[in-house]
Amino acid sequence: FPQTYSLTHSKLGNLGYSGNFFLRFNTTMKVEKDGVYLFQITSDDGFRLIINGTVAGEYINNRPFSTSEIFINLSKGFYNLELFYFQGYGPCGIVASYKLLDDKKRYFIGDNSKFIKFYSPK
């Protein structure tokens, strides 16, 4: 969801939300390689990233489109990932990505890689 004045998705178009809303994304991820992962959450306004019920990172105030970096050591296995996003007023947007710290390529959360696979919640 790039920064705009109304929540817009690259494939779904304008979703009609512009202020004072809250989103929750939930997925299961399977980590295929042990290591330190960098999660980057760029948001306008706040977010909370939760992995297996533990807050991994958050920004709880309004802010302009800015990036928070969260480093997490993950072992092979399954994890529940939740990303909460809130929008106050003005521009909105959230972009969430991850990468294995030793690798150069970043991936959007939800996009599979050789390091992490994502599964839809049941």
PDB file of C-alpha atoms in Angstrom:
ATOM      1  CA  PHE A   1       0.000   0.000   0.000  1.00  0.00           C
ATOM      2  CA  PRO A   2       2.092   2.963  -1.217  1.00  0.00           C
ATOM      3  CA  GLN A   3       1.753   6.375   0.378  1.00  0.00           C
ATOM      4  CA  THR A   4      -1.334   8.186  -0.910  1.00  0.00           C
ATOM      5  CA  TYR A   5      -4.275  10.105   0.547  1.00  0.00           C
ATOM      6  CA  SER A   6      -6.564   7.077   0.204  1.00  0.00           C
ATOM      7  CA  LEU A   7      -5.661   3.417   0.799  1.00  0.00           C
ATOM      8  CA  THR A   8      -4.722   2.046  -2.619  1.00  0.00           C
ATOM      9  CA  HIS A   9      -3.590  -1.456  -3.615  1.00  0.00           C
ATOM     10  CA  SER A  10      -1.571  -2.111  -6.771  1.00  0.00           C
ATOM     11  CA  LYS A  11      -4.015  -4.787  -8.008  1.00  0.00           C
ATOM     12  CA  LEU A  12      -7.273  -3.944  -6.213  1.00  0.00           C
ATOM     13  CA  GLY A  13      -7.181  -0.181  -6.786  1.00  0.00           C
ATOM     14  CA  ASN A  14      -8.530   2.452  -4.406  1.00  0.00           C
ATOM     15  CA  LEU A  15     -10.150   0.807  -1.368  1.00  0.00           C
ATOM     16  CA  GLY A  16     -11.921   3.990  -0.228  1.00  0.00           C
ATOM     17  CA  TYR A  17     -10.320   4.418   3.199  1.00  0.00           C
ATOM     18  CA  SER A  18      -8.583   7.706   3.923  1.00  0.00           C
ATOM     19  CA  GLY A  19      -8.537   8.370   7.663  1.00  0.00           C
ATOM     20  CA  ASN A  20      -9.049   6.867  11.088  1.00  0.00           C
ATOM     21  CA  PHE A  21      -8.925   3.190  10.142  1.00  0.00           C
ATOM     22  CA  PHE A  22      -7.189   0.033  11.348  1.00  0.00           C
ATOM     23  CA  LEU A  23      -5.979  -3.040   9.413  1.00  0.00           C
ATOM     24  CA  ARG A  24      -4.859  -6.469  10.618  1.00  0.00           C
ATOM     25  CA  PHE A  25      -2.821  -8.804   8.427  1.00  0.00           C
ATOM     26  CA  ASN A  26      -2.390 -12.404   9.616  1.00  0.00           C
ATOM     27  CA  THR A  27      -0.408 -15.254   8.064  1.00  0.00           C
ATOM     28  CA  THR A  28       1.606 -18.332   8.891  1.00  0.00           C
ATOM     29  CA  MET A  29       5.195 -18.335   7.729  1.00  0.00           C
ATOM     30  CA  LYS A  30       7.612 -21.224   7.449  1.00  0.00           C
ATOM     31  CA  VAL A  31      11.248 -20.249   7.954  1.00  0.00           C
ATOM     32  CA  GLU A  32      13.419 -22.421   5.709  1.00  0.00           C
ATOM     33  CA  LYS A  33      16.833 -21.165   6.878  1.00  0.00           C
ATOM     34  CA  ASP A  34      18.066 -20.273  10.373  1.00  0.00           C
ATOM     35  CA  GLY A  35      19.413 -16.750  10.690  1.00  0.00           C
ATOM     36  CA  VAL A  36      18.909 -13.124  11.561  1.00  0.00           C
ATOM     37  CA  TYR A  37      16.148 -11.535   9.504  1.00  0.00           C
ATOM     38  CA  LEU A  38      15.568  -7.838   8.918  1.00  0.00           C
ATOM     39  CA  PHE A  39      11.915  -6.813   8.780  1.00  0.00           C
ATOM     40  CA  GLN A  40      11.362  -3.297   7.448  1.00  0.00           C
ATOM     41  CA  ILE A  41       8.007  -1.663   8.069  1.00  0.00           C
ATOM     42  CA  THR A  42       7.450   1.653   6.312  1.00  0.00           C
ATOM     43  CA  SER A  43       4.240   3.272   7.475  1.00  0.00           C
ATOM     44  CA  ASP A  44       2.229   6.448   7.781  1.00  0.00           C
ATOM     45  CA  ASP A  45       1.106   6.199  10.671  1.00  0.00           C
ATOM     46  CA  GLY A  46       1.706   3.414  13.232  1.00  0.00           C
ATOM     47  CA  PHE A  47       2.138  -0.359  13.211  1.00  0.00           C
ATOM     48  CA  ARG A  48       2.745  -3.359  15.429  1.00  0.00           C
ATOM     49  CA  LEU A  49       4.521  -6.524  14.207  1.00  0.00           C
ATOM     50  CA  ILE A  50       3.821  -9.642  16.278  1.00  0.00           C
ATOM     51  CA  ILE A  51       5.538 -12.986  15.736  1.00  0.00           C
ATOM     52  CA  ASN A  52       4.221 -15.991  17.673  1.00  0.00           C
ATOM     53  CA  GLY A  53       2.361 -13.738  20.079  1.00  0.00           C
ATOM     54  CA  THR A  54       5.376 -11.565  20.947  1.00  0.00           C
ATOM     55  CA  VAL A  55       5.676  -7.944  19.850  1.00  0.00           C
ATOM     56  CA  ALA A  56       8.741  -7.825  17.597  1.00  0.00           C
ATOM     57  CA  GLY A  57       8.470  -4.120  16.798  1.00  0.00           C
ATOM     58  CA  GLU A  58       6.052  -1.236  16.790  1.00  0.00           C
ATOM     59  CA  TYR A  59       5.544   2.451  16.277  1.00  0.00           C
ATOM     60  CA  ILE A  60       2.537   3.598  18.282  1.00  0.00           C
ATOM     61  CA  ASN A  61       2.192   7.248  17.254  1.00  0.00           C
ATOM     62  CA  ASN A  62       1.351   9.201  14.127  1.00  0.00           C
ATOM     63  CA  ARG A  63       4.292   9.770  11.809  1.00  0.00           C
ATOM     64  CA  PRO A  64       5.052  10.658   8.211  1.00  0.00           C
ATOM     65  CA  PHE A  65       5.944   7.780   5.860  1.00  0.00           C
ATOM     66  CA  SER A  66       8.985   6.383   7.693  1.00  0.00           C
ATOM     67  CA  THR A  67      10.808   3.071   8.043  1.00  0.00           C
ATOM     68  CA  SER A  68      11.387   1.024  11.183  1.00  0.00           C
ATOM     69  CA  GLU A  69      13.955  -1.791  11.091  1.00  0.00           C
ATOM     70  CA  ILE A  70      13.406  -4.894  13.212  1.00  0.00           C
ATOM     71  CA  PHE A  71      16.087  -7.572  13.544  1.00  0.00           C
ATOM     72  CA  ILE A  72      14.856 -11.023  14.570  1.00  0.00           C
ATOM     73  CA  ASN A  73      16.788 -14.277  14.980  1.00  0.00           C
ATOM     74  CA  LEU A  74      14.592 -17.045  13.553  1.00  0.00           C
ATOM     75  CA  SER A  75      15.131 -20.799  13.499  1.00  0.00           C
ATOM     76  CA  LYS A  76      13.620 -23.176  10.954  1.00  0.00           C
ATOM     77  CA  GLY A  77       9.949 -23.813  11.603  1.00  0.00           C
ATOM     78  CA  PHE A  78       6.465 -22.344  11.533  1.00  0.00           C
ATOM     79  CA  TYR A  79       5.552 -18.945  12.980  1.00  0.00           C
ATOM     80  CA  ASN A  80       2.366 -16.919  13.184  1.00  0.00           C
ATOM     81  CA  LEU A  81       2.901 -13.378  11.889  1.00  0.00           C
ATOM     82  CA  GLU A  82       0.468 -10.530  12.549  1.00  0.00           C
ATOM     83  CA  LEU A  83       0.885  -6.987  11.319  1.00  0.00           C
ATOM     84  CA  PHE A  84      -1.423  -4.299  12.671  1.00  0.00           C
ATOM     85  CA  TYR A  85      -1.598  -0.888  10.999  1.00  0.00           C
ATOM     86  CA  PHE A  86      -3.450   2.251  12.006  1.00  0.00           C
ATOM     87  CA  GLN A  87      -4.049   5.435  10.073  1.00  0.00           C
ATOM     88  CA  GLY A  88      -4.968   8.716  11.702  1.00  0.00           C
ATOM     89  CA  TYR A  89      -5.318  11.554   9.203  1.00  0.00           C
ATOM     90  CA  GLY A  90      -3.477  12.883   6.150  1.00  0.00           C
ATOM     91  CA  PRO A  91      -1.460  10.605   3.867  1.00  0.00           C
ATOM     92  CA  CYS A  92      -1.580   6.868   4.538  1.00  0.00           C
ATOM     93  CA  GLY A  93       0.342   3.772   3.492  1.00  0.00           C
ATOM     94  CA  ILE A  94       2.229   0.736   4.674  1.00  0.00           C
ATOM     95  CA  VAL A  95       4.935  -1.332   2.993  1.00  0.00           C
ATOM     96  CA  ALA A  96       6.343  -4.382   4.816  1.00  0.00           C
ATOM     97  CA  SER A  97       9.368  -6.372   3.706  1.00  0.00           C
ATOM     98  CA  TYR A  98      11.910  -8.876   4.990  1.00  0.00           C
ATOM     99  CA  LYS A  99      15.318 -10.222   4.099  1.00  0.00           C
ATOM    100  CA  LEU A 100      17.848 -12.634   5.497  1.00  0.00           C
ATOM    101  CA  LEU A 101      20.500 -10.322   6.887  1.00  0.00           C
ATOM    102  CA  ASP A 102      23.294 -11.980   4.867  1.00  0.00           C
ATOM    103  CA  ASP A 103      21.333 -11.745   1.601  1.00  0.00           C
ATOM    104  CA  LYS A 104      21.011  -8.657  -0.612  1.00  0.00           C
ATOM    105  CA  LYS A 105      17.448  -9.140  -1.877  1.00  0.00           C
ATOM    106  CA  ARG A 106      14.378  -7.910   0.036  1.00  0.00           C
ATOM    107  CA  TYR A 107      10.930  -9.460  -0.328  1.00  0.00           C
ATOM    108  CA  PHE A 108       7.490  -8.147   0.532  1.00  0.00           C
ATOM    109  CA  ILE A 109       5.899  -9.889   3.504  1.00  0.00           C
ATOM    110  CA  GLY A 110       3.587 -12.423   1.883  1.00  0.00           C
ATOM    111  CA  ASP A 111       5.931 -13.092  -1.048  1.00  0.00           C
ATOM    112  CA  ASN A 112       7.672 -16.458  -0.849  1.00  0.00           C
ATOM    113  CA  SER A 113      11.431 -16.771  -1.097  1.00  0.00           C
ATOM    114  CA  LYS A 114      13.929 -19.563  -0.585  1.00  0.00           C
ATOM    115  CA  PHE A 115      14.152 -18.356   3.035  1.00  0.00           C
ATOM    116  CA  ILE A 116      10.488 -17.953   4.069  1.00  0.00           C
ATOM    117  CA  LYS A 117       7.214 -19.391   2.717  1.00  0.00           C
ATOM    118  CA  PHE A 118       3.837 -17.846   3.578  1.00  0.00           C
ATOM    119  CA  TYR A 119       0.519 -19.644   4.010  1.00  0.00           C
ATOM    120  CA  SER A 120      -3.000 -18.198   4.089  1.00  0.00           C
ATOM    121  CA  PRO A 121      -4.751 -18.360   7.457  1.00  0.00           C
ATOM    122  CA  LYS A 122      -7.508 -20.959   7.761  1.00  0.00           C
TER     123      LYS A 122
END
